[in-house]
mmCIF file of C-alpha atoms in Angstrom:
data_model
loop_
_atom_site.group_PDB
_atom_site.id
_atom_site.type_symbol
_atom_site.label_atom_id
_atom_site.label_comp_id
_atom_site.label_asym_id
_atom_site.label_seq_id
_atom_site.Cartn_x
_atom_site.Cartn_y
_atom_site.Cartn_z
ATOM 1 C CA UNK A 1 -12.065 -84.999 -18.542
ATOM 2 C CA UNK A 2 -8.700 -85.106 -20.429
ATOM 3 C CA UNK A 3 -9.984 -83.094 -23.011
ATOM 4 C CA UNK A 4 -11.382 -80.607 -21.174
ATOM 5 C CA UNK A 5 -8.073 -80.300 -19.532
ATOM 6 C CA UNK A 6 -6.476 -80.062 -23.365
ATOM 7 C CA UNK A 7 -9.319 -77.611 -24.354
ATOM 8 C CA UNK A 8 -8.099 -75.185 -21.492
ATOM 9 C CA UNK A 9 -4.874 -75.357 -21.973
ATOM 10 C CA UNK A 10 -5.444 -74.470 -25.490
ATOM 11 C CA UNK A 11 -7.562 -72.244 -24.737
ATOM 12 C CA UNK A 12 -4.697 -70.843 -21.943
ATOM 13 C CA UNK A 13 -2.117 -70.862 -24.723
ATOM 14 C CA UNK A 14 -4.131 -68.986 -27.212
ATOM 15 C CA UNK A 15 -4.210 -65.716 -24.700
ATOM 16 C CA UNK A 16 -3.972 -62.599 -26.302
ATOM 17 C CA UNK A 17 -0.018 -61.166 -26.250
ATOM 18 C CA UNK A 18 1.016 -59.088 -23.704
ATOM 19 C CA UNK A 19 0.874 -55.338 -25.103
ATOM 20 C CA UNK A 20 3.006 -52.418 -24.558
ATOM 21 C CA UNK A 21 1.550 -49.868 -21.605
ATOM 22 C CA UNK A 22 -0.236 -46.860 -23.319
ATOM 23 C CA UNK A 23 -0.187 -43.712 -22.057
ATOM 24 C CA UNK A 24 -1.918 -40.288 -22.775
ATOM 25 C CA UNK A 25 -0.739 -36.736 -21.118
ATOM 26 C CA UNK A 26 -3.473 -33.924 -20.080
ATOM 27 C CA UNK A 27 -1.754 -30.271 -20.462
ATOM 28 C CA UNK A 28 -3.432 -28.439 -17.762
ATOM 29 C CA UNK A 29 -4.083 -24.749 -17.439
ATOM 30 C CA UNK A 30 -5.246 -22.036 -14.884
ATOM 31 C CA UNK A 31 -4.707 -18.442 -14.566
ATOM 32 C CA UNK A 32 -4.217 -16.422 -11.293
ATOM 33 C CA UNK A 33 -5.395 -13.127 -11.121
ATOM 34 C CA UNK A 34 -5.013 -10.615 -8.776
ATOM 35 C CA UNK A 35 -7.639 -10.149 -6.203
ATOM 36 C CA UNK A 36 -7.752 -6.257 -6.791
ATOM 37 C CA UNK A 37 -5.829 -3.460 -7.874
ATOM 38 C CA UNK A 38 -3.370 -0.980 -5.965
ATOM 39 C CA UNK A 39 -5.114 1.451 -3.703
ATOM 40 C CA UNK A 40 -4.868 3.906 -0.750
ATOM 41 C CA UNK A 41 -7.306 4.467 2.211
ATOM 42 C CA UNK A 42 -7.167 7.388 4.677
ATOM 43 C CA UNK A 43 -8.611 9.172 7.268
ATOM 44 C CA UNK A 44 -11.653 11.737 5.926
ATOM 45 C CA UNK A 45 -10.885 13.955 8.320
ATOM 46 C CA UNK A 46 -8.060 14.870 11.355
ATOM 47 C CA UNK A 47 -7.664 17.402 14.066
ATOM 48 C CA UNK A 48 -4.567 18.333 15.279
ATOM 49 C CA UNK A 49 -6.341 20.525 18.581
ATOM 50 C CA UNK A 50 -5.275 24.056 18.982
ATOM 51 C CA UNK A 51 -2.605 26.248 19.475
ATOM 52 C CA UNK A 52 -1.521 29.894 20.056
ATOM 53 C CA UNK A 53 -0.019 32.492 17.370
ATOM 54 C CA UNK A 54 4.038 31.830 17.131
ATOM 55 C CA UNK A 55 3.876 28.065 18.629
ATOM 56 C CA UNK A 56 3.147 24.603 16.270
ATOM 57 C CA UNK A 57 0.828 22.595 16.809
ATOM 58 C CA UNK A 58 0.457 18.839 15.859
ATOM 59 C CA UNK A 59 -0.859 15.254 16.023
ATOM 60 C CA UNK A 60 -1.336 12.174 14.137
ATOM 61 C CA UNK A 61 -3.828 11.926 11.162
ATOM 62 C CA UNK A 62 -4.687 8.475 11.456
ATOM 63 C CA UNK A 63 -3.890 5.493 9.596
ATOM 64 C CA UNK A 64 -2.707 5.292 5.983
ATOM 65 C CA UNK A 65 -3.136 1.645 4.242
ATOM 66 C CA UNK A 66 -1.530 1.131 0.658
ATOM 67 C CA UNK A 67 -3.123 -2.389 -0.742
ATOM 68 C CA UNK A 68 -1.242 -4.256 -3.605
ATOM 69 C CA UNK A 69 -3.624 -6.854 -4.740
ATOM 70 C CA UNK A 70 -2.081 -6.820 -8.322
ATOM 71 C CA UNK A 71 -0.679 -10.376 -7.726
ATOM 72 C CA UNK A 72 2.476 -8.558 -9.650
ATOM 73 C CA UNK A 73 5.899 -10.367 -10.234
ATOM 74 C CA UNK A 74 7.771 -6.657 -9.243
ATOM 75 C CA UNK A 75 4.766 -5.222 -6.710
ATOM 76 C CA UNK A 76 6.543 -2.071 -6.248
ATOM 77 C CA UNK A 77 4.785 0.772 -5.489
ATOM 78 C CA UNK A 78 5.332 4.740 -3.839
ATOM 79 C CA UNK A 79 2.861 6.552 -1.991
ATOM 80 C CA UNK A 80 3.137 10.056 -1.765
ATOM 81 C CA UNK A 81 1.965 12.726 -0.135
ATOM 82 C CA UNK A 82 1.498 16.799 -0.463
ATOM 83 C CA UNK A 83 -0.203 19.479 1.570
ATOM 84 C CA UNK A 84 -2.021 22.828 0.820
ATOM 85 C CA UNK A 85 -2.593 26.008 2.525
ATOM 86 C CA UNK A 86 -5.101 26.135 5.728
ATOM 87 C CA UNK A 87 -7.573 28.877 5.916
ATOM 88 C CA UNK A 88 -10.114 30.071 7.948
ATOM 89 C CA UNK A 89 -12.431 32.937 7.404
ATOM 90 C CA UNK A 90 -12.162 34.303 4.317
ATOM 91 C CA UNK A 91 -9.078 32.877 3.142
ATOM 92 C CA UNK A 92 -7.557 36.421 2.989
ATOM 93 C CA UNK A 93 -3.496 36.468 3.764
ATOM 94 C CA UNK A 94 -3.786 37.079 7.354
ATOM 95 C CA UNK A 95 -5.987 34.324 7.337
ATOM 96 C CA UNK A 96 -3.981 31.691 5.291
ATOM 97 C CA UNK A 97 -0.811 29.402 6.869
ATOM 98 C CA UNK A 98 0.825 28.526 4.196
ATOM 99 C CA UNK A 99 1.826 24.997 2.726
ATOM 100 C CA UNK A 100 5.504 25.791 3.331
ATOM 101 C CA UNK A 101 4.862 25.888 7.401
ATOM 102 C CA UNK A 102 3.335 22.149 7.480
ATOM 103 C CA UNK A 103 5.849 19.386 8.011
ATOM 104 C CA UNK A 104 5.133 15.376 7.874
ATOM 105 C CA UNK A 105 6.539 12.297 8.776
ATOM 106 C CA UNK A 106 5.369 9.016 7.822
ATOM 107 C CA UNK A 107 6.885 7.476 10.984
ATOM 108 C CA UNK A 108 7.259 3.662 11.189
ATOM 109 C CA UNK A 109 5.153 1.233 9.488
ATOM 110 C CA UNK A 110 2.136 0.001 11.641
ATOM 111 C CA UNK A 111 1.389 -3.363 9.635
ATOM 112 C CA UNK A 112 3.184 -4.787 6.802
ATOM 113 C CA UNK A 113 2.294 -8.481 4.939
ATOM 114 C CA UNK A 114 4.112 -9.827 1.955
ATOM 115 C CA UNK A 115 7.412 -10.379 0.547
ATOM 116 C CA UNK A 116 10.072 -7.510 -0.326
ATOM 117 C CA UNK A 117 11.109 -4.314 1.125
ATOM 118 C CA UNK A 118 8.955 -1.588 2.825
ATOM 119 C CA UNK A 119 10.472 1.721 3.673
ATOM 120 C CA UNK A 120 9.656 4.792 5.300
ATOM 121 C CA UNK A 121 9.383 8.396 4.249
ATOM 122 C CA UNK A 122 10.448 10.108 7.523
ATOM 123 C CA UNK A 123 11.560 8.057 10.735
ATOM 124 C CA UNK A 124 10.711 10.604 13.252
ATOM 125 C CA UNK A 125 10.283 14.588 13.939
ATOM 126 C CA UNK A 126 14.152 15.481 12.978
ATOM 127 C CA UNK A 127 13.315 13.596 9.195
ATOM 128 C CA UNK A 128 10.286 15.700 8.915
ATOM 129 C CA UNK A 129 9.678 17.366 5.662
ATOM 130 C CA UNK A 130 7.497 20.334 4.100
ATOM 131 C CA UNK A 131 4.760 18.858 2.266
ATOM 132 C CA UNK A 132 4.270 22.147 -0.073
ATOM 133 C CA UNK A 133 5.136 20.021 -2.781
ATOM 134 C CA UNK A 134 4.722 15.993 -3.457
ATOM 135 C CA UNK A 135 7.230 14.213 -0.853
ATOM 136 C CA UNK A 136 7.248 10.267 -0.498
ATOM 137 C CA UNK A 137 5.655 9.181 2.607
ATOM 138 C CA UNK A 138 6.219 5.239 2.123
ATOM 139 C CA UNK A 139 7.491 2.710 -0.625
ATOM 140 C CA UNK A 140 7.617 -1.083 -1.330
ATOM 141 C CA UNK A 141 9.946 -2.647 -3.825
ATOM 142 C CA UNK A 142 11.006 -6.830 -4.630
ATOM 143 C CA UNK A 143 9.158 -9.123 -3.864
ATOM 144 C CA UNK A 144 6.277 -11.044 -5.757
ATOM 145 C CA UNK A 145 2.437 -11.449 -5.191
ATOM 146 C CA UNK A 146 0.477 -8.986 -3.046
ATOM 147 C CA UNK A 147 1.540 -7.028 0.025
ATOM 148 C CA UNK A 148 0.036 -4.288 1.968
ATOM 149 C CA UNK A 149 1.453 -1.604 4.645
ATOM 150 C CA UNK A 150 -0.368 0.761 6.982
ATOM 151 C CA UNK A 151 1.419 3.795 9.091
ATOM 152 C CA UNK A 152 0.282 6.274 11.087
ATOM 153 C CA UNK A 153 2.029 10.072 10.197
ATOM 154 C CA UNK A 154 2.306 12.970 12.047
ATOM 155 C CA UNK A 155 1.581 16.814 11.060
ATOM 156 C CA UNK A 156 3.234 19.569 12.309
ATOM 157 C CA UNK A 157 1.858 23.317 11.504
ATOM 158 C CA UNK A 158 3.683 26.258 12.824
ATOM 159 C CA UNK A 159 1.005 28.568 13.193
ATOM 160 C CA UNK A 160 2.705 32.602 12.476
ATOM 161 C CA UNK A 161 2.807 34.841 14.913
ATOM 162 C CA UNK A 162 0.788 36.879 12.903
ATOM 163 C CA UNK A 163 -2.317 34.357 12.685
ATOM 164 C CA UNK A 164 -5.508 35.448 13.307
ATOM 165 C CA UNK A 165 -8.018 33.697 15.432
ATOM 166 C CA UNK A 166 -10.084 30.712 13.499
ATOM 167 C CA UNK A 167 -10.557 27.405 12.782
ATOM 168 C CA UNK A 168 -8.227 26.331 9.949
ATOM 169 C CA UNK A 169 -8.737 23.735 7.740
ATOM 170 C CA UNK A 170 -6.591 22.593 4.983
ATOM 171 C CA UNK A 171 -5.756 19.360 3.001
ATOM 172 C CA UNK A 172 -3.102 16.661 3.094
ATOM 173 C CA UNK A 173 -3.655 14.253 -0.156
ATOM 174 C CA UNK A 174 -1.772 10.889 0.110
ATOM 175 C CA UNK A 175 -1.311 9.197 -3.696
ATOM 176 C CA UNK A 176 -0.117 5.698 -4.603
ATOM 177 C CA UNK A 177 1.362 4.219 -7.594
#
């Protein structure tokens, strides 16, 4: 039994050295992508009612949404908008109000989501402005990532006292980029 005792210890003693920890590193990689682009939804159509030769008449055209889904490090983005004239009939003169009589305002925003700044066009009626040429109804700068706002303008058409009857119809083209 002695030996077997000396046999295991020499055995015991004969253990392989202790050996320095080893360690390996994994470099690990992903990519984010944005879940979309930047885009604009509107109403198709509107009505605003009716009114009489020499008075305005106007309402809201439903809701405007600007998506950023660009996943951007400076998401900023302006939407625009612009107006053309409304006819009815033939489109003759004394059937045309022109561009230069419709006013917009964006009005506040309805829903907002992400990081950075989001700021109006117009505030209210007394910020209102003529939409005969590209005006901007509502912007977004800083931030990072995606974001999204929705608002809900208001058109005003002051119809001329020399209108004739009809229904007019016309255009009002919102543009984001």
């Amino acid at each position: 039994m002695v030996t077997g005792l000396a046999g295991l210890a020499l055995v015991a003693g004969l253990a392989a050295p202790a050996r320095a920890e080893d360690t390996g590193t994994t470099i690990v990689t992903f990519s984010v992508t944005g879940a979309g682009g930047l885009d604009i939804t509107v109403p198709a159509s509107a009505n605003l009612g009716s009114g009489t030769a020499g008075t305005t008449v106007s309402g809201q055209l439903g809701p405007i949404t600007v998506i950023d889904q660009r996943a951007s490090l400076t998401p900023n983005w302006t939407a625009t908008v612009t107006g053309s004239d409304f006819t009815t009939g033939a489109a003759t003169a004394e059937e045309t109000i022109p561009a230069i009589n419709v006013l917009y305002w964006s009005g506040p925003a309805t829903a907002t989501a992400g990081t950075g700044t989001f700021t109006l066009g117009q505030a209210n009626a007394g910020a209102a402005v003529i939409i005969n040429v590209p005006r901007t109804a509502f912007s977004h700068t800083g931030g990072t990532g995606s974001n999204f706002a929705t608002w809900n303008p208001t058109l005003a058409v002051a119809i001329p006292p020399d209108a004739v009857g009809g229904t007019y119809t016309g255009t009002v083209t919102h543009s984001v980029l």
